[in-house]
Short mmCIF file of C-alpha atoms in Angstrom, two decimals:
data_model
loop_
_atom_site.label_atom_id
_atom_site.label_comp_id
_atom_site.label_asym_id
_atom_site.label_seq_id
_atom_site.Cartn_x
_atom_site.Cartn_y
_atom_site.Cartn_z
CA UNK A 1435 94.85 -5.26 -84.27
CA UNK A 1436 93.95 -1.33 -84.72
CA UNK A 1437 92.53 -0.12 -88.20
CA UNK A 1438 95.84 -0.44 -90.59
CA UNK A 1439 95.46 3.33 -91.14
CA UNK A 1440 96.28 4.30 -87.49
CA UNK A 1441 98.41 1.85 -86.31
CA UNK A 1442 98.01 1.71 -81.91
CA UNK A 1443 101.21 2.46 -80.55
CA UNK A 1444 101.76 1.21 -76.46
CA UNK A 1445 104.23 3.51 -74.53
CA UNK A 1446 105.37 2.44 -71.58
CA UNK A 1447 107.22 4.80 -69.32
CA UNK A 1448 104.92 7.85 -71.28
CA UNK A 1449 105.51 9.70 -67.62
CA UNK A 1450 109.30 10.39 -67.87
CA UNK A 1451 111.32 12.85 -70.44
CA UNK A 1452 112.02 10.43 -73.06
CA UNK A 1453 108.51 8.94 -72.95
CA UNK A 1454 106.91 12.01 -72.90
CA UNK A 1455 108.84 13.30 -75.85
CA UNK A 1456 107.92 10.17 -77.76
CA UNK A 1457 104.24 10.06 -76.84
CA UNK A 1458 104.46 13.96 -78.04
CA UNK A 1459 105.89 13.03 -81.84
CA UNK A 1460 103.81 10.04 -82.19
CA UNK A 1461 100.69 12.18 -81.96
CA UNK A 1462 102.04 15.11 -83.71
CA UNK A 1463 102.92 12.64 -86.62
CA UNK A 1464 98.95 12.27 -86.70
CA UNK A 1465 99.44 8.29 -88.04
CA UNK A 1466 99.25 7.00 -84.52
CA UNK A 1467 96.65 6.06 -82.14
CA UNK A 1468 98.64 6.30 -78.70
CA UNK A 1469 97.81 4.51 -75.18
CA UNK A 1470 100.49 4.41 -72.37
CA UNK A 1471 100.87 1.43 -70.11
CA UNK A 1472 100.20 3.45 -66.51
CA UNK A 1473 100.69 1.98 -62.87
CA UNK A 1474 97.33 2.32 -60.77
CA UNK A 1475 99.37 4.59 -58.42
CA UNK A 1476 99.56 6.94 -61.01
CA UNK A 1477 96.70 6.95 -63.00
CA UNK A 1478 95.04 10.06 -61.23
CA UNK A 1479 98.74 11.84 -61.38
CA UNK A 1480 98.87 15.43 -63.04
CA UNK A 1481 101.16 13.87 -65.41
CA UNK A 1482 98.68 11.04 -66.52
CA UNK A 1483 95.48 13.40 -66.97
CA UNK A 1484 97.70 15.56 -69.70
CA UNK A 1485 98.31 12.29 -71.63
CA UNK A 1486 94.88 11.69 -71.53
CA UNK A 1487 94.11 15.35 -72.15
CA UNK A 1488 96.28 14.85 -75.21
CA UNK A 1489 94.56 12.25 -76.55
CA UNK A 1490 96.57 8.81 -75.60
CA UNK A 1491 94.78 6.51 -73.86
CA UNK A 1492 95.27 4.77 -70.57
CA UNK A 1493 95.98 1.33 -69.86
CA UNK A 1494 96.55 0.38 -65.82
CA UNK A 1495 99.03 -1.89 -65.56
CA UNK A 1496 102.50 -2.77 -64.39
CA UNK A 1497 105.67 -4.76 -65.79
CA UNK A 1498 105.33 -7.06 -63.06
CA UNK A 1499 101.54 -7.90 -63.73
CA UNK A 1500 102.71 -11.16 -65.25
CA UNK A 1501 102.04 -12.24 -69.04
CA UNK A 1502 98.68 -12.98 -68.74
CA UNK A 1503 97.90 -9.81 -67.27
CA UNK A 1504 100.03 -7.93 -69.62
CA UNK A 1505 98.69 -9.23 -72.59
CA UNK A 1506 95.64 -8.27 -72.13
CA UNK A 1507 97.24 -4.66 -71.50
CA UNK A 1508 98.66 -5.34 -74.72
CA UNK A 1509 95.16 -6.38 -76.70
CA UNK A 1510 94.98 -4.34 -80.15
CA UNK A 1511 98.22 -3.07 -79.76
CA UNK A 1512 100.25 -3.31 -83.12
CA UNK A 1513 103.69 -1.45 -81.72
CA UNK A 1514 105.27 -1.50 -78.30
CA UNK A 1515 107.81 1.18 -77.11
CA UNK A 1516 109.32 0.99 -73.88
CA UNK A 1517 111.47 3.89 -71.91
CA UNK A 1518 111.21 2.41 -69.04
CA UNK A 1519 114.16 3.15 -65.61
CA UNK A 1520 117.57 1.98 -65.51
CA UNK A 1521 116.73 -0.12 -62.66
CA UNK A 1522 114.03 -2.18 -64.02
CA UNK A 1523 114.85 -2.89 -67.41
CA UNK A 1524 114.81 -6.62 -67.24
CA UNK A 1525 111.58 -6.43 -66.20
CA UNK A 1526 110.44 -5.26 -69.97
CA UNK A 1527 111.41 -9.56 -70.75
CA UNK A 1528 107.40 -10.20 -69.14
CA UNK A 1529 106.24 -7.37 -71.90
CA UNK A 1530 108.18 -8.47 -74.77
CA UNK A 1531 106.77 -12.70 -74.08
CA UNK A 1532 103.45 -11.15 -73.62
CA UNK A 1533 103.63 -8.79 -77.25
CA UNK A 1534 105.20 -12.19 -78.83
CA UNK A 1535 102.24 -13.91 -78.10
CA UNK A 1536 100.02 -11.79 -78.67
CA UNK A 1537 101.17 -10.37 -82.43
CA UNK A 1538 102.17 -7.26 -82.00
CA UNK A 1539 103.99 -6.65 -85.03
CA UNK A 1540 107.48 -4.54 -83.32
CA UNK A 1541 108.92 -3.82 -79.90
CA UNK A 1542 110.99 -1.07 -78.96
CA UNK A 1543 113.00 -1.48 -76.04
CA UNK A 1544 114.19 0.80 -73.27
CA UNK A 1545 117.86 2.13 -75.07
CA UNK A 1546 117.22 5.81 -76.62
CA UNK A 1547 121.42 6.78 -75.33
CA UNK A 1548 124.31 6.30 -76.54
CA UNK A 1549 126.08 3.70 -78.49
CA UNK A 1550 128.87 1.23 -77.52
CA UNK A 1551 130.76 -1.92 -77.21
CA UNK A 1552 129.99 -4.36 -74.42
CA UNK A 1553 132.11 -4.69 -71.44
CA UNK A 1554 132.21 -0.77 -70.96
CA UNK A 1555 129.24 0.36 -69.52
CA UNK A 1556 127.36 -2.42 -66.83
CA UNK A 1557 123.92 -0.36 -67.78
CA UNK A 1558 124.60 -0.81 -71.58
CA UNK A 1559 125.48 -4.37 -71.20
CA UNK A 1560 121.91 -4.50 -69.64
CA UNK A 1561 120.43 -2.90 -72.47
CA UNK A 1562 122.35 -5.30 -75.04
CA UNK A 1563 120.96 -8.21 -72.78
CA UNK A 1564 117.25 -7.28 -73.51
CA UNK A 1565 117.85 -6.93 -77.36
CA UNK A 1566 119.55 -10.13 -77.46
CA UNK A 1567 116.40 -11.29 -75.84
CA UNK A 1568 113.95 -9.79 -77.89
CA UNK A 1569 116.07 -11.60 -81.12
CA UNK A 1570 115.89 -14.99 -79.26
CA UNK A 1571 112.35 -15.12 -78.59
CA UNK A 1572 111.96 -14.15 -82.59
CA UNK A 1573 109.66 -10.95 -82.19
CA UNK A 1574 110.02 -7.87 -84.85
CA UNK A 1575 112.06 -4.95 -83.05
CA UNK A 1576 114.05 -1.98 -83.25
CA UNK A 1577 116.30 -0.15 -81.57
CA UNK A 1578 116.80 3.14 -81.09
CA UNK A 1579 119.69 5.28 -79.25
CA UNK A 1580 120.03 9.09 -79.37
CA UNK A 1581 123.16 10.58 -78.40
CA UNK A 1582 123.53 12.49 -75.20
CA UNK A 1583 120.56 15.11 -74.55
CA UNK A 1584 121.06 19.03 -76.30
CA UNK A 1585 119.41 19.65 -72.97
CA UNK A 1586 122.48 18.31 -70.64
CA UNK A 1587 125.70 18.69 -73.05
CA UNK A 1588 126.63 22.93 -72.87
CA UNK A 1589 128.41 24.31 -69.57
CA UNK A 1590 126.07 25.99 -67.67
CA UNK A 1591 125.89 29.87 -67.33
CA UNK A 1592 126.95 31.12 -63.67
CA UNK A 1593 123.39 32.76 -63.00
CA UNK A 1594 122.39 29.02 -62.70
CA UNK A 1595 120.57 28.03 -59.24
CA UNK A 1596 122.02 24.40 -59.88
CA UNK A 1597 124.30 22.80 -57.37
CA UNK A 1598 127.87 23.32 -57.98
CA UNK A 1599 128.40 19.78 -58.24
CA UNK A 1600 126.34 19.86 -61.24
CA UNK A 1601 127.86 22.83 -62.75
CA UNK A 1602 131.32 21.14 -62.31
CA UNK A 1603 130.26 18.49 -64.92
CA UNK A 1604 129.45 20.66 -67.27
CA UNK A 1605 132.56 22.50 -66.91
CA UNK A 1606 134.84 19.51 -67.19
CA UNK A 1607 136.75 18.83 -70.34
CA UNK A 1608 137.54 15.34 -70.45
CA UNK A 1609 140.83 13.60 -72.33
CA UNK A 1610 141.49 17.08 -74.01
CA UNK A 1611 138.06 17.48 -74.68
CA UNK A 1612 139.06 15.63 -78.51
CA UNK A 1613 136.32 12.93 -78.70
CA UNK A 1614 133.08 13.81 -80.89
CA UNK A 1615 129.95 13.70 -79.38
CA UNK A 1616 126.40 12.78 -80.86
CA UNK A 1617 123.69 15.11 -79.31
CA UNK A 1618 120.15 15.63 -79.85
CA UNK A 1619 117.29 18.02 -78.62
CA UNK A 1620 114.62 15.49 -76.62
CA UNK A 1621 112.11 16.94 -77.58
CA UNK A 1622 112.90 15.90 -81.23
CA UNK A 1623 113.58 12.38 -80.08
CA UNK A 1624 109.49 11.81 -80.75
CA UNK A 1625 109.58 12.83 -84.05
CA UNK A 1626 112.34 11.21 -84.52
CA UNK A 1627 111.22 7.83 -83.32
CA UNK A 1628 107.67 8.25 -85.39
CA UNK A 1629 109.55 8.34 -88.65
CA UNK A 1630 111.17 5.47 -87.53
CA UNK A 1631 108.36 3.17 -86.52
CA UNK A 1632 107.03 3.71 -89.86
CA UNK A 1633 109.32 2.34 -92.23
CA UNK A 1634 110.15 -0.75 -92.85
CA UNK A 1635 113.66 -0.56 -93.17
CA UNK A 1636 114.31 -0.45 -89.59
CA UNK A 1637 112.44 -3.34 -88.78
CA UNK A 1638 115.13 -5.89 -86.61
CA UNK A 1639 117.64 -3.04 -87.26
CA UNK A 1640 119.52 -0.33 -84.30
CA UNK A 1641 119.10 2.85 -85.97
CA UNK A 1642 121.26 6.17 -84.36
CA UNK A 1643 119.09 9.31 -83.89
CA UNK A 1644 121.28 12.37 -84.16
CA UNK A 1645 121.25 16.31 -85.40
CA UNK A 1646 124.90 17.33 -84.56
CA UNK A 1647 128.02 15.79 -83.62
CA UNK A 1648 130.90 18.29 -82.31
CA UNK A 1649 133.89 17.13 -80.17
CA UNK A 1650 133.26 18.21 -76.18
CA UNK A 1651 136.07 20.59 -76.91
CA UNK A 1652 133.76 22.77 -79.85
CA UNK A 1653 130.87 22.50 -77.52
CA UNK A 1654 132.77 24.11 -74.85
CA UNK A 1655 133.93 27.09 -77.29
CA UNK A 1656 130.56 27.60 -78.67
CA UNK A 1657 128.31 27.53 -75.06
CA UNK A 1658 131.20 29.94 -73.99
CA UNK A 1659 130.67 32.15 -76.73
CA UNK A 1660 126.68 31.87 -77.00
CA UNK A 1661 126.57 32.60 -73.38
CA UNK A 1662 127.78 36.04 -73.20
CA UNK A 1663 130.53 34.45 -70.48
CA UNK A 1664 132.82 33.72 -73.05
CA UNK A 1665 136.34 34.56 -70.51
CA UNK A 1666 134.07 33.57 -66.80
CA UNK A 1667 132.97 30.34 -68.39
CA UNK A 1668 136.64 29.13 -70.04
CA UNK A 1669 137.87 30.16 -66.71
CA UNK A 1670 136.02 27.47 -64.68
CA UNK A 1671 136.76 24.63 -67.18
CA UNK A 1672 137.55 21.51 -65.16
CA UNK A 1673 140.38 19.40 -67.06
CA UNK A 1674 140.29 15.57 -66.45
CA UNK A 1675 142.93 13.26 -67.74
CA UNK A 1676 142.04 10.09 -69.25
CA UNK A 1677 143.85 8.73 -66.40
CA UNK A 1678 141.86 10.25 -64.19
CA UNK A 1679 138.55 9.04 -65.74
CA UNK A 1680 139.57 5.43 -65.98
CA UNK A 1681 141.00 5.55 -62.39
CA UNK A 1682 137.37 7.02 -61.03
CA UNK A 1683 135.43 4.26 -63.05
CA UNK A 1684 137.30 1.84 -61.45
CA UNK A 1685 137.07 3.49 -57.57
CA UNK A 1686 132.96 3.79 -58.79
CA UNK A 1687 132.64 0.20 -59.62
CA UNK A 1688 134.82 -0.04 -56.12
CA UNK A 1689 132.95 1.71 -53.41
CA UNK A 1690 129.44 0.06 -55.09
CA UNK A 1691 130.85 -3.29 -54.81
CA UNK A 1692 130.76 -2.07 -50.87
CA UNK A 1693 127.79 -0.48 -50.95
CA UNK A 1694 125.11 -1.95 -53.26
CA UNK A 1695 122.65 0.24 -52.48
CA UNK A 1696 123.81 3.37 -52.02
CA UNK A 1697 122.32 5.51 -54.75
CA UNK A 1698 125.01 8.06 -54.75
CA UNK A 1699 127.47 5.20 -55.77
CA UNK A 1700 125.05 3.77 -58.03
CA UNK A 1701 124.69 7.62 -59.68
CA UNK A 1702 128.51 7.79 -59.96
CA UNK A 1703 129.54 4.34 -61.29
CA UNK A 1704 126.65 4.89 -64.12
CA UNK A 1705 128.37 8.22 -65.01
CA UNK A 1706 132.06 7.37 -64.90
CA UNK A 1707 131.16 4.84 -66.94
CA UNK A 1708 129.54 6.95 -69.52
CA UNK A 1709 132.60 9.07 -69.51
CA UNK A 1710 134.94 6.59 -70.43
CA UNK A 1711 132.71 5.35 -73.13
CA UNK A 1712 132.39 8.72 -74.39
CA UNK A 1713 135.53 10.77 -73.54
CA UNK A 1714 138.03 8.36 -73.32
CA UNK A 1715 136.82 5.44 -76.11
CA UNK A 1716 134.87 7.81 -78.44
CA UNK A 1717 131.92 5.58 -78.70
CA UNK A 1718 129.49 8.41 -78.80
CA UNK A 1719 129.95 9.10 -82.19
CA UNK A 1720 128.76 8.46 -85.57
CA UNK A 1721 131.49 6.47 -86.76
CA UNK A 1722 131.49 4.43 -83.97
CA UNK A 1723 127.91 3.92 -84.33
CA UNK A 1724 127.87 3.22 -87.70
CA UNK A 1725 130.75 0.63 -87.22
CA UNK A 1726 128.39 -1.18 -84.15
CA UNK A 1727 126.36 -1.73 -87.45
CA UNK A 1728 123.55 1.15 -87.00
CA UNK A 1729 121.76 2.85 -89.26
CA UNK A 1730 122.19 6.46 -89.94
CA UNK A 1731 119.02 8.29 -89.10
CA UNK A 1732 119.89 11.54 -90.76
CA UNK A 1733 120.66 9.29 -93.84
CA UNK A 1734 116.93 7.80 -93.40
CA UNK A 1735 115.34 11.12 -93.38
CA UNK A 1736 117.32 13.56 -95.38
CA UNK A 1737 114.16 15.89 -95.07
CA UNK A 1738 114.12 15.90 -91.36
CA UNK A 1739 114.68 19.66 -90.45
CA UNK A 1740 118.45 20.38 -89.04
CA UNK A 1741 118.82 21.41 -85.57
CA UNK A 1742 122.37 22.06 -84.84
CA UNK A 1743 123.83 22.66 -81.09
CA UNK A 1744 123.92 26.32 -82.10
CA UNK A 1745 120.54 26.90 -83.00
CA UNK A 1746 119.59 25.04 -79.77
CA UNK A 1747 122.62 27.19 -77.55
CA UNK A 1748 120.80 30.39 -78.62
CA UNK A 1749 117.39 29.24 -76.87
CA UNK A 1750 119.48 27.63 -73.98
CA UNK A 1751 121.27 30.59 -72.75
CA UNK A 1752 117.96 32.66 -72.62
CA UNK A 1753 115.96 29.90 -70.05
CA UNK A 1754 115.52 31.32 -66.88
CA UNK A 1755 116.96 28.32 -65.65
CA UNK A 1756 119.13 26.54 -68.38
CA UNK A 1757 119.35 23.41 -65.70
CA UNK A 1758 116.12 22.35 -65.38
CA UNK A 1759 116.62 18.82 -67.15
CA UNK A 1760 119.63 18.59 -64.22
CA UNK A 1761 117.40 19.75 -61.65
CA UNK A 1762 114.64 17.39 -62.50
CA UNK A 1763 116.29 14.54 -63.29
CA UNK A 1764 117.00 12.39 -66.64
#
């Protein structure tokens, strides 16, 4: 393994937000060495040549390499994070054999959203699949899940170039707007995850990364206000009954079931789905978390600098394009 002063942290998936956000706090935290599990096709990518810019090391190689292949992807490697695509995440099972037999000392796997039950949410139950993988096959983990993004939670401002489509979500209240919501900036989720890595306490644990938790009624109210649209904004508020939003999961799950891969349908069973969990059941929230048996990041880390919705509203409404995590994708 890597000198026991820097321990060497493998990303995989360093390309996309969350990874890039991680790889970003890991070497910010200086008490990393970083390398990033990169597919061949992408390893002369503009993406890829900032990461190694930056520092992190490349490693060419692919989830579907096989576990001989992958461990020797994984040699030295003393930490494995994964934020991998929703559509591949049983392909991290390959990595996870591989780091088991190799040593590394903790996984990570692909979660870093919100928390819930099983039977809700088909991606979650996915996600609950792997970790009761990774416990089976006896290797050291953690999870971590984060909320819903800063970045994709306030309505957006009407000088937006974004689709209406995508403004109408975040104009809709949904159930009366009463749930509370966990939210965090991604580009904290790095830090966030560094810190967590670290310590020992988390070690076969699901800890909850947070740094405010309003209800989706208060976030309304305060993007209204911090806009400068306070009356144009409350005016185009979309309200959804819970009836409504358990009637559309169920006509999502419906018109997939007759089109498997259509990725429209795919795209709106995966967020119906989230709504329910999170408008309907409230399981986007820190008592619901902590209930599911997580462990309080904010409780971790008392000294982790606050960073409420407000703060982050202020720099929001002042982007020239507040959509840009909608308009590139999550």
């Amino acid at each position: 393994m890597s000198n026991v002063d820097t321990p060497l942290v493998l990303v995989v998936g360093a390309t996309g937000h969350t990874g890039g956000s991680i790889v970003k706090g890991l070497l910010a935290s200086g008490k990393f060495s970083v390398a990033a599990l990169v597919r061949p096709a992408s390893q002369s990518k503009p993406v890829t040549e900032e990461l190694r810019a930056s520092g992190v090391e490349i490693r060419l190689g692919d989830l579907k390499d096989g576990i001989p292949k992958l461990k020797e992807a994984l040699a030295g490697v003393d930490i494995v994070i994964s934020s991998v695509l929703a559509w591949i995440l049983d392909d991290q099972k390959d990595l996870f054999r591989a780091a088991k037999e190799v040593g590394v000392k903790r996984v990570v796997p692909c979660d870093f959203a919100t928390p819930g039950k099983p039977g809700v949410r088909d991606l979650h139950d996915t996600k609950l699949g792997i970790r009761a993988f990774v416990e089976e096959i006896g290797v050291p983990h953690t999870v971590i899940d984060i909320g819903w993004w800063m970045q994709l939670i306030l309505p957006l401002p009407t000088r937006s170039q974004a689709p209406e489509p995508i403004k109408a979500m975040t104009y809709t209240v949904h159930a009366g707007g009463k749930q509370k919501v966990l939210v965090t900036d991604l580009r904290h989720v790095g830090d966030f995850v560094a810190r967590i890595i670290a310590d020992p306490r988390t070690v076969n644990k699901a800890v909850m990364v947070w740094e405010d938790e309003l209800t989706e009624l208060e976030i309304h109210e305060l993007g209204e206000r911090v806009s400068g649209e306070a009356d144009v904004l409350k005016s185009k508020r979309i309200y959804v009954s819970e009836e409504d939003i358990i009637k559309g999961a169920a006509d999502a799950k419906a018109a997939l079931a007759k089109d498997p891969a259509n990725p429209f349908a795919i795209a709106r069973k995966i967020w119906t789905e989230y709504e329910n969990s999170m408008f309907v059941l409230g399981e986007n929230s820190l008592e619901s978390a902590k209930a599911l048996g997580y462990l309080d990041a904010r409780e971790l880390y008392p000294d982790f600098p606050k960073h409420p919705l407000s703060e982050f509203a202020e720099e929001f409404y002042h982007q020239d394009e507040p959509a840009s995590h909608w308009l590139r994708g999550f």
